[in-house]
Short mmCIF file of C-alpha atoms in Angstrom, two decimals:
data_model
loop_
_atom_site.label_atom_id
_atom_site.label_comp_id
_atom_site.label_asym_id
_atom_site.label_seq_id
_atom_site.Cartn_x
_atom_site.Cartn_y
_atom_site.Cartn_z
CA UNK A 1 105.04 114.72 67.28
CA UNK A 2 105.54 116.18 63.84
CA UNK A 3 108.17 118.96 63.52
CA UNK A 4 106.41 121.57 61.47
CA UNK A 5 108.81 124.82 61.51
CA UNK A 6 110.17 126.85 63.28
CA UNK A 7 108.55 129.89 64.24
CA UNK A 8 111.53 132.06 66.35
CA UNK A 9 116.07 131.58 65.95
CA UNK A 10 118.18 132.76 68.22
CA UNK A 11 118.72 136.75 66.50
CA UNK A 12 114.69 136.41 66.66
CA UNK A 13 113.90 135.38 70.16
CA UNK A 14 117.05 137.43 71.72
CA UNK A 15 115.33 140.50 69.91
CA UNK A 16 111.61 139.45 71.00
CA UNK A 17 113.83 139.20 74.30
CA UNK A 18 115.44 142.80 73.77
CA UNK A 19 112.19 144.56 73.51
CA UNK A 20 110.24 142.88 76.26
CA UNK A 21 113.12 144.56 78.17
CA UNK A 22 113.07 147.85 76.86
CA UNK A 23 109.01 147.87 77.53
CA UNK A 24 109.42 146.83 80.87
CA UNK A 25 111.45 149.32 81.80
CA UNK A 26 109.69 151.64 79.80
CA UNK A 27 106.18 151.09 81.58
CA UNK A 28 108.14 151.28 84.43
CA UNK A 29 110.03 154.43 84.45
CA UNK A 30 113.19 153.25 85.43
CA UNK A 31 113.80 149.89 87.41
CA UNK A 32 113.43 151.57 91.10
CA UNK A 33 111.32 148.40 92.64
CA UNK A 34 111.71 145.80 89.85
CA UNK A 35 112.23 142.13 90.00
CA UNK A 36 112.01 139.31 87.69
CA UNK A 37 110.68 135.30 88.95
CA UNK A 38 110.85 132.97 86.42
CA UNK A 39 108.57 129.98 86.28
CA UNK A 40 110.12 126.69 86.22
CA UNK A 41 111.73 125.45 83.83
CA UNK A 42 112.50 128.08 80.70
CA UNK A 43 111.01 131.32 82.80
CA UNK A 44 113.82 131.08 84.86
CA UNK A 45 116.28 130.98 82.22
CA UNK A 46 114.23 133.50 80.20
CA UNK A 47 114.20 135.66 83.15
CA UNK A 48 117.84 135.77 83.68
CA UNK A 49 118.01 137.02 80.21
CA UNK A 50 115.79 140.12 81.26
CA UNK A 51 118.08 141.23 84.23
CA UNK A 52 121.23 140.69 82.14
CA UNK A 53 119.31 142.95 79.80
CA UNK A 54 118.18 145.52 81.89
CA UNK A 55 121.36 145.63 83.62
CA UNK A 56 122.58 146.34 80.44
CA UNK A 57 120.58 149.48 79.36
CA UNK A 58 120.20 150.69 83.24
CA UNK A 59 122.92 149.85 85.26
CA UNK A 60 121.60 148.16 87.59
CA UNK A 61 121.18 144.97 88.62
CA UNK A 62 117.72 143.72 89.71
CA UNK A 63 116.52 141.01 92.51
CA UNK A 64 115.29 137.91 90.41
CA UNK A 65 113.66 135.02 92.02
CA UNK A 66 112.80 131.37 90.92
CA UNK A 67 108.76 129.50 91.72
CA UNK A 68 107.24 126.23 91.32
CA UNK A 69 103.79 126.25 90.19
CA UNK A 70 103.30 122.39 90.56
CA UNK A 71 100.94 121.97 93.73
CA UNK A 72 99.40 125.79 92.38
CA UNK A 73 97.77 123.73 89.86
CA UNK A 74 94.27 123.34 89.60
CA UNK A 75 93.96 120.11 87.77
CA UNK A 76 95.63 117.49 90.70
CA UNK A 77 93.02 116.27 91.56
CA UNK A 78 91.74 115.22 87.20
CA UNK A 79 95.44 114.56 86.44
CA UNK A 80 96.24 112.55 89.55
CA UNK A 81 100.37 112.15 88.45
CA UNK A 82 103.22 112.48 90.67
CA UNK A 83 103.89 116.19 90.99
CA UNK A 84 107.58 117.20 89.60
CA UNK A 85 107.70 119.75 92.79
CA UNK A 86 111.41 122.28 91.87
CA UNK A 87 112.72 125.41 94.27
CA UNK A 88 110.77 127.85 95.19
CA UNK A 89 113.18 130.95 95.85
CA UNK A 90 112.42 134.64 96.34
CA UNK A 91 115.26 135.99 98.35
CA UNK A 92 113.87 139.73 98.32
CA UNK A 93 111.29 140.96 99.87
CA UNK A 94 108.02 141.38 97.18
CA UNK A 95 106.02 144.10 100.08
CA UNK A 96 106.30 147.08 97.11
CA UNK A 97 107.97 145.38 94.28
CA UNK A 98 107.09 144.93 90.74
CA UNK A 99 106.97 141.98 89.57
CA UNK A 100 107.45 140.59 86.45
CA UNK A 101 106.01 136.89 86.03
CA UNK A 102 108.35 135.82 83.33
CA UNK A 103 107.05 132.83 81.73
CA UNK A 104 108.00 130.77 78.41
CA UNK A 105 104.54 129.90 75.98
CA UNK A 106 101.18 131.20 77.31
CA UNK A 107 98.52 129.07 76.91
CA UNK A 108 95.07 128.13 78.84
CA UNK A 109 96.56 130.53 81.41
CA UNK A 110 96.22 127.75 84.22
CA UNK A 111 99.77 128.21 84.92
CA UNK A 112 99.51 131.79 85.23
CA UNK A 113 96.65 131.98 87.30
CA UNK A 114 98.38 129.43 89.31
CA UNK A 115 101.50 131.48 89.39
CA UNK A 116 99.42 134.30 90.44
CA UNK A 117 98.38 132.26 93.61
CA UNK A 118 101.68 131.11 94.46
CA UNK A 119 103.32 134.32 94.30
CA UNK A 120 100.69 136.04 96.45
CA UNK A 121 101.38 133.34 98.81
CA UNK A 122 105.28 135.06 99.46
CA UNK A 123 104.02 138.19 99.77
CA UNK A 124 102.09 141.34 98.23
CA UNK A 125 103.53 142.97 95.48
CA UNK A 126 102.16 146.77 94.35
CA UNK A 127 101.83 145.04 90.67
CA UNK A 128 102.64 142.27 88.81
CA UNK A 129 102.86 141.38 84.84
CA UNK A 130 103.08 138.54 82.98
CA UNK A 131 105.97 138.68 80.68
CA UNK A 132 106.12 135.63 77.99
CA UNK A 133 108.26 134.49 75.26
CA UNK A 134 104.92 133.76 73.26
CA UNK A 135 101.25 134.09 72.98
CA UNK A 136 99.65 131.30 71.39
CA UNK A 137 95.66 131.36 72.29
CA UNK A 138 93.07 129.25 73.42
CA UNK A 139 92.75 131.08 77.04
CA UNK A 140 90.40 129.35 79.60
CA UNK A 141 90.90 132.00 82.51
CA UNK A 142 90.42 136.00 81.72
CA UNK A 143 94.30 136.08 81.18
CA UNK A 144 96.63 138.60 79.51
CA UNK A 145 100.30 139.48 79.31
CA UNK A 146 101.75 142.44 79.89
CA UNK A 147 105.23 141.75 77.59
CA UNK A 148 104.85 138.94 74.38
CA UNK A 149 108.27 137.78 72.18
CA UNK A 150 105.54 136.82 69.26
CA UNK A 151 101.92 136.58 69.10
CA UNK A 152 101.52 133.02 67.56
CA UNK A 153 98.01 131.81 65.94
CA UNK A 154 98.00 127.90 66.67
CA UNK A 155 95.83 125.05 66.74
CA UNK A 156 94.72 123.07 69.41
CA UNK A 157 96.26 120.16 67.69
CA UNK A 158 99.36 121.93 67.46
CA UNK A 159 102.19 121.97 70.20
CA UNK A 160 104.12 125.19 70.07
CA UNK A 161 108.76 124.29 71.80
CA UNK A 162 109.80 126.74 73.16
CA UNK A 163 114.35 126.25 73.56
CA UNK A 164 116.03 128.23 75.03
CA UNK A 165 120.23 127.59 75.58
CA UNK A 166 120.81 126.82 79.21
CA UNK A 167 117.59 124.24 79.27
CA UNK A 168 118.12 122.61 75.75
CA UNK A 169 121.56 124.41 73.80
CA UNK A 170 119.95 126.29 71.64
CA UNK A 171 117.23 130.11 71.62
CA UNK A 172 114.35 128.65 69.39
CA UNK A 173 110.79 127.94 68.94
CA UNK A 174 109.53 125.74 67.04
CA UNK A 175 105.58 124.19 65.92
CA UNK A 176 105.33 120.63 66.35
CA UNK A 177 101.77 118.84 65.49
CA UNK A 178 100.76 116.59 67.44
CA UNK A 179 99.80 113.18 65.35
CA UNK A 180 96.09 111.48 65.21
CA UNK A 181 96.05 108.47 67.73
CA UNK B 1 105.99 122.37 83.69
CA UNK B 2 105.97 118.70 83.68
CA UNK B 3 104.77 116.33 85.23
CA UNK B 4 106.54 112.36 85.52
CA UNK B 5 104.03 109.46 84.92
CA UNK B 6 102.71 107.47 87.84
CA UNK B 7 101.69 103.86 88.97
CA UNK B 8 98.21 104.02 90.45
CA UNK B 9 98.11 104.07 93.74
CA UNK B 10 96.17 102.21 96.07
CA UNK B 11 93.22 104.53 98.24
CA UNK B 12 94.56 103.56 101.58
CA UNK B 13 97.21 102.69 103.44
CA UNK B 14 97.06 99.47 105.56
CA UNK B 15 100.04 97.93 105.98
CA UNK B 16 102.30 97.07 102.86
CA UNK B 17 99.75 94.19 101.27
CA UNK B 18 98.26 96.01 98.48
CA UNK B 19 101.51 98.66 97.51
CA UNK B 20 104.94 97.33 95.06
CA UNK B 21 107.95 98.96 95.49
CA UNK B 22 107.02 100.76 92.49
CA UNK B 23 104.35 101.70 94.28
CA UNK B 24 106.44 102.80 97.76
CA UNK B 25 109.92 104.07 95.94
CA UNK B 26 107.12 106.36 93.46
CA UNK B 27 105.13 107.85 97.13
CA UNK B 28 109.19 108.45 98.46
CA UNK B 29 109.92 110.56 95.56
CA UNK B 30 107.05 112.39 95.94
CA UNK B 31 108.00 112.82 99.85
CA UNK B 32 111.16 114.16 98.48
CA UNK B 33 109.25 116.70 96.21
CA UNK B 34 107.03 117.48 99.79
CA UNK B 35 110.42 118.72 101.55
CA UNK B 36 111.10 120.77 98.89
CA UNK B 37 107.67 122.40 100.08
CA UNK B 38 108.51 122.50 103.81
CA UNK B 39 112.28 124.09 102.91
CA UNK B 40 110.01 127.50 101.45
CA UNK B 41 109.37 130.41 103.72
CA UNK B 42 105.75 129.66 103.25
CA UNK B 43 105.28 125.91 103.66
CA UNK B 44 101.46 125.62 102.48
CA UNK B 45 100.54 124.94 98.94
CA UNK B 46 96.94 124.47 97.93
CA UNK B 47 97.20 120.63 96.44
CA UNK B 48 94.67 119.42 99.35
CA UNK B 49 91.85 122.39 99.12
CA UNK B 50 88.37 121.37 99.61
CA UNK B 51 89.51 117.96 100.98
CA UNK B 52 88.61 117.56 104.58
CA UNK B 53 90.66 115.18 106.76
CA UNK B 54 89.68 113.27 109.92
CA UNK B 55 92.59 111.92 112.51
CA UNK B 56 90.72 109.37 114.81
CA UNK B 57 93.05 108.76 117.00
CA UNK B 58 91.33 105.79 119.51
CA UNK B 59 95.03 105.38 120.75
CA UNK B 60 96.88 108.33 122.36
CA UNK B 61 99.93 109.58 120.58
CA UNK B 62 101.19 113.55 120.09
CA UNK B 63 103.49 113.11 117.68
CA UNK B 64 102.21 110.91 114.67
CA UNK B 65 99.24 112.60 115.81
CA UNK B 66 100.47 116.32 114.70
CA UNK B 67 103.00 115.44 112.26
CA UNK B 68 99.71 113.76 110.12
CA UNK B 69 98.02 117.11 110.65
CA UNK B 70 100.05 119.49 110.28
CA UNK B 71 100.66 117.73 106.88
CA UNK B 72 97.42 117.89 105.97
CA UNK B 73 97.45 121.83 106.36
CA UNK B 74 100.38 122.32 104.92
CA UNK B 75 98.44 120.76 101.62
CA UNK B 76 95.67 123.18 102.65
CA UNK B 77 93.10 120.22 103.04
CA UNK B 78 90.84 121.19 106.23
CA UNK B 79 91.38 118.80 109.45
CA UNK B 80 89.19 118.01 111.98
CA UNK B 81 90.60 115.68 115.41
CA UNK B 82 88.65 113.35 117.09
CA UNK B 83 90.37 111.27 120.59
CA UNK B 84 88.61 108.18 121.17
CA UNK B 85 89.68 108.65 125.17
CA UNK B 86 87.41 112.10 125.80
CA UNK B 87 84.70 111.20 122.84
CA UNK B 88 81.75 108.87 122.80
CA UNK B 89 83.64 105.51 122.36
CA UNK B 90 84.15 105.68 126.25
CA UNK B 91 80.63 106.07 126.51
CA UNK B 92 80.67 102.24 124.38
CA UNK B 93 79.70 103.83 120.87
CA UNK B 94 81.15 101.19 118.77
CA UNK B 95 83.87 101.99 116.39
CA UNK B 96 81.76 101.36 113.60
CA UNK B 97 78.72 103.62 114.70
CA UNK B 98 81.45 106.60 115.86
CA UNK B 99 83.04 106.17 112.31
CA UNK B 100 79.61 105.81 110.29
CA UNK B 101 79.04 108.95 112.20
CA UNK B 102 81.78 110.58 111.13
CA UNK B 103 81.48 109.28 107.44
CA UNK B 104 77.45 111.58 107.56
CA UNK B 105 79.54 114.72 107.97
CA UNK B 106 81.83 114.86 104.47
CA UNK B 107 84.99 113.26 105.39
CA UNK B 108 87.28 112.30 102.26
CA UNK B 109 89.46 110.28 104.15
CA UNK B 110 90.96 108.65 107.94
CA UNK B 111 94.30 109.12 110.14
CA UNK B 112 92.99 106.18 112.09
CA UNK B 113 94.79 104.48 115.23
CA UNK B 114 93.46 102.56 117.39
CA UNK B 115 94.94 99.71 120.20
CA UNK B 116 93.34 97.02 118.16
CA UNK B 117 94.63 95.78 115.83
CA UNK B 118 92.81 95.42 112.28
CA UNK B 119 90.84 98.04 112.95
CA UNK B 120 91.22 100.12 110.32
CA UNK B 121 90.79 96.78 107.59
CA UNK B 122 87.67 96.94 108.23
CA UNK B 123 87.68 100.66 108.58
CA UNK B 124 87.58 101.13 105.23
CA UNK B 125 84.67 98.48 103.96
CA UNK B 126 82.44 99.85 106.24
CA UNK B 127 83.48 103.78 105.10
CA UNK B 128 84.48 103.27 101.21
CA UNK B 129 86.76 106.11 101.95
CA UNK B 130 90.74 106.28 102.16
CA UNK B 131 92.29 105.21 105.18
CA UNK B 132 95.65 105.61 105.97
CA UNK B 133 96.57 103.31 109.19
CA UNK B 134 98.47 105.71 112.33
CA UNK B 135 99.04 102.02 114.22
CA UNK B 136 96.67 99.38 114.86
CA UNK B 137 98.15 97.87 118.12
CA UNK B 138 100.97 95.19 117.13
CA UNK B 139 100.33 94.91 113.44
CA UNK B 140 101.48 98.07 111.38
CA UNK B 141 102.36 100.98 111.79
CA UNK B 142 103.42 102.30 107.52
CA UNK B 143 103.61 105.58 107.73
CA UNK B 144 106.65 105.26 110.51
CA UNK B 145 108.37 102.66 108.05
CA UNK B 146 107.94 104.55 105.25
CA UNK B 147 109.42 107.45 107.17
CA UNK B 148 112.32 105.24 108.34
CA UNK B 149 112.85 104.13 104.83
CA UNK B 150 112.78 107.35 103.29
CA UNK B 151 115.23 108.34 105.90
CA UNK B 152 117.31 106.01 105.71
CA UNK B 153 117.57 106.37 102.15
CA UNK B 154 118.54 109.97 102.68
CA UNK B 155 121.60 108.11 104.53
CA UNK B 156 122.72 105.80 102.81
CA UNK B 157 121.58 106.08 99.21
CA UNK B 158 119.79 102.90 97.83
CA UNK B 159 118.79 100.20 100.30
CA UNK B 160 119.34 97.77 98.05
CA UNK B 161 121.71 94.64 99.46
CA UNK B 162 122.04 96.88 103.37
CA UNK B 163 122.17 94.83 106.33
CA UNK B 164 119.02 97.07 108.78
CA UNK B 165 119.51 96.28 112.30
CA UNK B 166 115.79 95.90 114.73
CA UNK B 167 117.15 95.85 118.61
CA UNK B 168 114.89 96.48 121.31
CA UNK B 169 111.50 94.70 122.13
CA UNK B 170 110.01 93.25 118.91
CA UNK B 171 107.28 91.03 119.86
CA UNK B 172 105.09 94.72 121.18
CA UNK B 173 106.68 96.50 117.89
CA UNK B 174 103.80 97.81 114.66
CA UNK B 175 106.50 99.58 113.89
CA UNK B 176 109.12 96.24 114.24
CA UNK B 177 106.49 94.58 111.51
CA UNK B 178 106.27 97.23 109.21
CA UNK B 179 110.02 97.85 109.18
CA UNK B 180 110.28 94.07 108.27
CA UNK B 181 107.82 94.41 105.68
CA UNK B 182 108.70 96.95 103.81
CA UNK B 183 112.24 97.23 104.56
CA UNK B 184 112.86 94.33 101.92
CA UNK B 185 110.95 95.28 99.64
CA UNK B 186 113.45 97.56 98.77
CA UNK B 187 115.98 95.91 98.82
CA UNK B 188 117.66 95.01 102.19
CA UNK B 189 117.74 92.47 104.31
CA UNK B 190 116.42 92.80 108.15
CA UNK B 191 117.85 91.37 111.12
CA UNK B 192 115.47 91.88 114.22
CA UNK B 193 117.03 91.30 117.71
CA UNK B 194 116.01 90.90 121.96
CA UNK B 195 114.98 89.31 124.54
CA UNK B 196 113.64 85.87 123.57
CA UNK B 197 110.18 86.98 125.55
CA UNK B 198 110.14 89.51 123.86
CA UNK B 199 110.38 88.11 120.04
CA UNK B 200 107.52 86.77 118.06
CA UNK B 201 107.55 83.03 116.71
CA UNK B 202 108.15 84.62 113.22
CA UNK B 203 108.08 88.04 112.06
CA UNK B 204 107.58 87.89 107.94
CA UNK B 205 110.64 89.79 106.14
CA UNK B 206 112.94 89.62 109.36
CA UNK B 207 115.74 87.22 110.37
CA UNK B 208 115.18 86.77 114.44
CA UNK B 209 118.80 86.47 116.79
CA UNK B 210 118.89 87.06 120.24
CA UNK B 211 122.43 87.76 119.59
CA UNK B 212 122.90 91.17 119.83
CA UNK B 213 126.93 90.85 118.77
CA UNK B 214 125.36 88.82 115.30
CA UNK B 215 122.44 91.54 114.89
CA UNK B 216 124.75 94.25 114.55
CA UNK B 217 127.75 93.05 112.88
CA UNK B 218 128.25 94.97 109.98
CA UNK B 219 124.77 96.74 109.69
CA UNK B 220 124.54 99.57 107.66
CA UNK B 221 121.74 101.15 110.50
CA UNK B 222 120.42 100.61 113.46
CA UNK B 223 117.05 100.94 114.41
CA UNK B 224 116.12 101.28 118.28
CA UNK B 225 112.73 99.87 120.14
CA UNK B 226 111.52 101.42 123.20
CA UNK B 227 110.25 98.83 125.57
CA UNK B 228 106.58 98.74 125.95
CA UNK B 229 105.83 98.86 128.86
CA UNK B 230 102.25 99.25 128.98
CA UNK B 231 102.18 96.51 126.56
CA UNK B 232 104.26 93.58 128.97
CA UNK B 233 102.31 91.60 130.87
CA UNK B 234 103.94 90.47 133.81
CA UNK B 235 107.36 89.54 133.79
CA UNK B 236 108.31 90.86 130.71
CA UNK B 237 111.37 91.74 130.37
CA UNK B 238 112.90 89.55 133.36
CA UNK B 239 114.59 93.11 134.68
CA UNK B 240 115.11 96.46 133.34
CA UNK B 241 119.32 96.06 134.77
CA UNK B 242 119.19 92.81 132.83
CA UNK B 243 118.07 93.87 129.73
CA UNK B 244 120.60 96.73 129.85
CA UNK B 245 122.92 94.70 130.43
CA UNK B 246 122.50 92.45 127.66
CA UNK B 247 120.74 94.75 124.75
CA UNK B 248 121.19 97.98 125.50
CA UNK B 249 122.92 99.89 122.08
CA UNK B 250 125.65 102.19 123.47
CA UNK B 251 128.93 103.26 121.90
CA UNK B 252 130.85 99.71 122.83
CA UNK B 253 128.14 97.44 120.75
CA UNK B 254 127.39 100.19 118.26
CA UNK B 255 131.03 99.52 117.17
CA UNK B 256 129.96 95.99 115.87
CA UNK B 257 127.93 97.57 112.76
CA UNK B 258 129.95 99.43 110.16
CA UNK B 259 131.26 102.96 111.26
CA UNK B 260 129.22 105.06 111.48
CA UNK B 261 126.30 103.18 111.08
CA UNK B 262 122.87 105.55 111.34
CA UNK B 263 120.88 104.92 114.11
CA UNK B 264 117.06 105.63 114.34
CA UNK B 265 114.07 105.38 117.44
CA UNK B 266 110.61 105.70 115.97
CA UNK B 267 110.10 107.87 120.33
CA UNK B 268 109.62 107.88 122.53
CA UNK B 269 112.78 106.91 123.52
CA UNK B 270 113.87 105.53 127.22
CA UNK B 271 117.13 106.87 126.97
CA UNK B 272 119.87 104.56 129.06
CA UNK B 273 116.99 102.25 128.88
CA UNK B 274 117.60 100.90 125.02
CA UNK B 275 119.77 103.20 123.81
CA UNK B 276 122.73 104.69 125.50
CA UNK B 277 121.84 108.45 126.03
CA UNK B 278 124.17 110.58 125.04
CA UNK B 279 124.77 108.07 121.25
CA UNK B 280 120.51 109.68 120.82
CA UNK B 281 122.38 113.29 120.62
CA UNK B 282 125.69 112.29 118.75
CA UNK B 283 126.10 112.70 114.37
CA UNK B 284 125.49 109.34 114.24
CA UNK B 285 121.66 109.72 115.67
CA UNK B 286 118.53 110.30 112.89
CA UNK B 287 115.93 110.49 115.62
CA UNK B 288 115.24 114.44 114.98
CA UNK B 289 115.60 113.54 111.03
CA UNK B 290 113.21 111.00 111.21
CA UNK B 291 110.30 113.55 112.40
CA UNK B 292 111.26 116.00 110.07
CA UNK B 293 110.86 113.21 107.19
CA UNK B 294 108.11 112.39 108.73
CA UNK B 295 105.67 115.66 107.91
CA UNK B 296 107.15 115.84 104.31
CA UNK B 297 106.28 111.06 103.87
CA UNK B 298 102.90 112.13 105.51
CA UNK B 299 102.57 114.43 102.92
CA UNK B 300 103.41 112.26 100.44
CA UNK B 301 100.84 109.88 101.78
CA UNK B 302 98.00 111.95 101.47
CA UNK B 303 98.96 113.19 97.99
CA UNK B 304 98.69 109.95 96.43
CA UNK B 305 95.50 108.08 98.51
CA UNK B 306 93.55 111.92 98.28
CA UNK B 307 94.27 112.70 94.92
CA UNK B 308 96.30 109.86 92.91
CA UNK B 309 95.32 108.15 90.18
CA UNK B 310 93.80 104.40 90.86
#
């Protein structure tokens, strides 16, 4: 892959997450019954940041869970790869909660669909929001995000990489081009 | 979201002849992933939605059958059960006709147990669908060996250079045969021990001995097998008290193995016959862990034969 450009730097990622946190609070009219669930891997780091920001703004710590969607993918028989299953841990009752599902990139919508199934298997939230740092388009399912850090029109030959301090040592969003074979 | 590259998998598990070390290790890694699913409050994922799995048991079984059925259901497969002891086979229908009849009903994979060796091999050619051997005669019980290997790796780490002693009725044991095939693939050496009448002429993958002390000496793990009275001809073994006196694995004899060497038993167990009863409940015993791991291993097997790339 060939690096093309840095789309968001550390400050821009921080500002995007800050705005999402404010929007979540605004839309919920507070943080009662609110919780965050991060999708492996970078969705977890981003969800933790949002929980910290919400606490900073509202003075209340909201619960957070983590979700693995590997065995919920609808293309398992097509890809046929060895699954890399990671922990799913939602240490609170989802019943009646407003859940903000957090992922790094929204692309085809298939991960979000799988996450919805995986989440609903764990309980019955009163509603589910989707928050993503980047929406790069090319949806294959009727799914949209409720909170978006940045909309980035991309081509299918491009790859959007979200880096987080926790997982990659820096906060950034980068655009890469897949080399023609 | 990422997956790891994986080798192609055979679309059946009859024994380990068609399996490479890399494929086995990859499957055991998947089993570890499946343990994560089994640790969740909701122990069910949709990975095998749309697949129908048949457990076809021409020989009675409780734990293996339930373990396979739960494994399939945990991954949302539809499961049908067929018992050869209460079905058309008692009216004289052949294995082939029974299986071909089932095949017309849209079964995607067969889990097959028979008291006759080799039937899963034949079934594979009759059906052209994944066949998983759940035990055929004295010949093979590959998923038991996989769960034994998985449990041993969990306890000992790598099996490379480890000595595993298998003690008991080796002659009639498909578990011993499958373990002797699998454990050396993973780097272990296997010593199989029992009285001469209960030892086969040879056991590929294992060294045979009638000396319990030699088998247990510095063993890293000890697998104890049941005396399969139902498969023995008259006079084997010479007498139960003699067997117990010479071959029962008890506390004193377990001391010949490495300190803390784990104890395994595929069950069902004859307490105080092949194994001192209290040892089965001791911290060294992995018997219950084997049962728990069996489900994760069978989930991995089903996943790979049905979903894995071939």
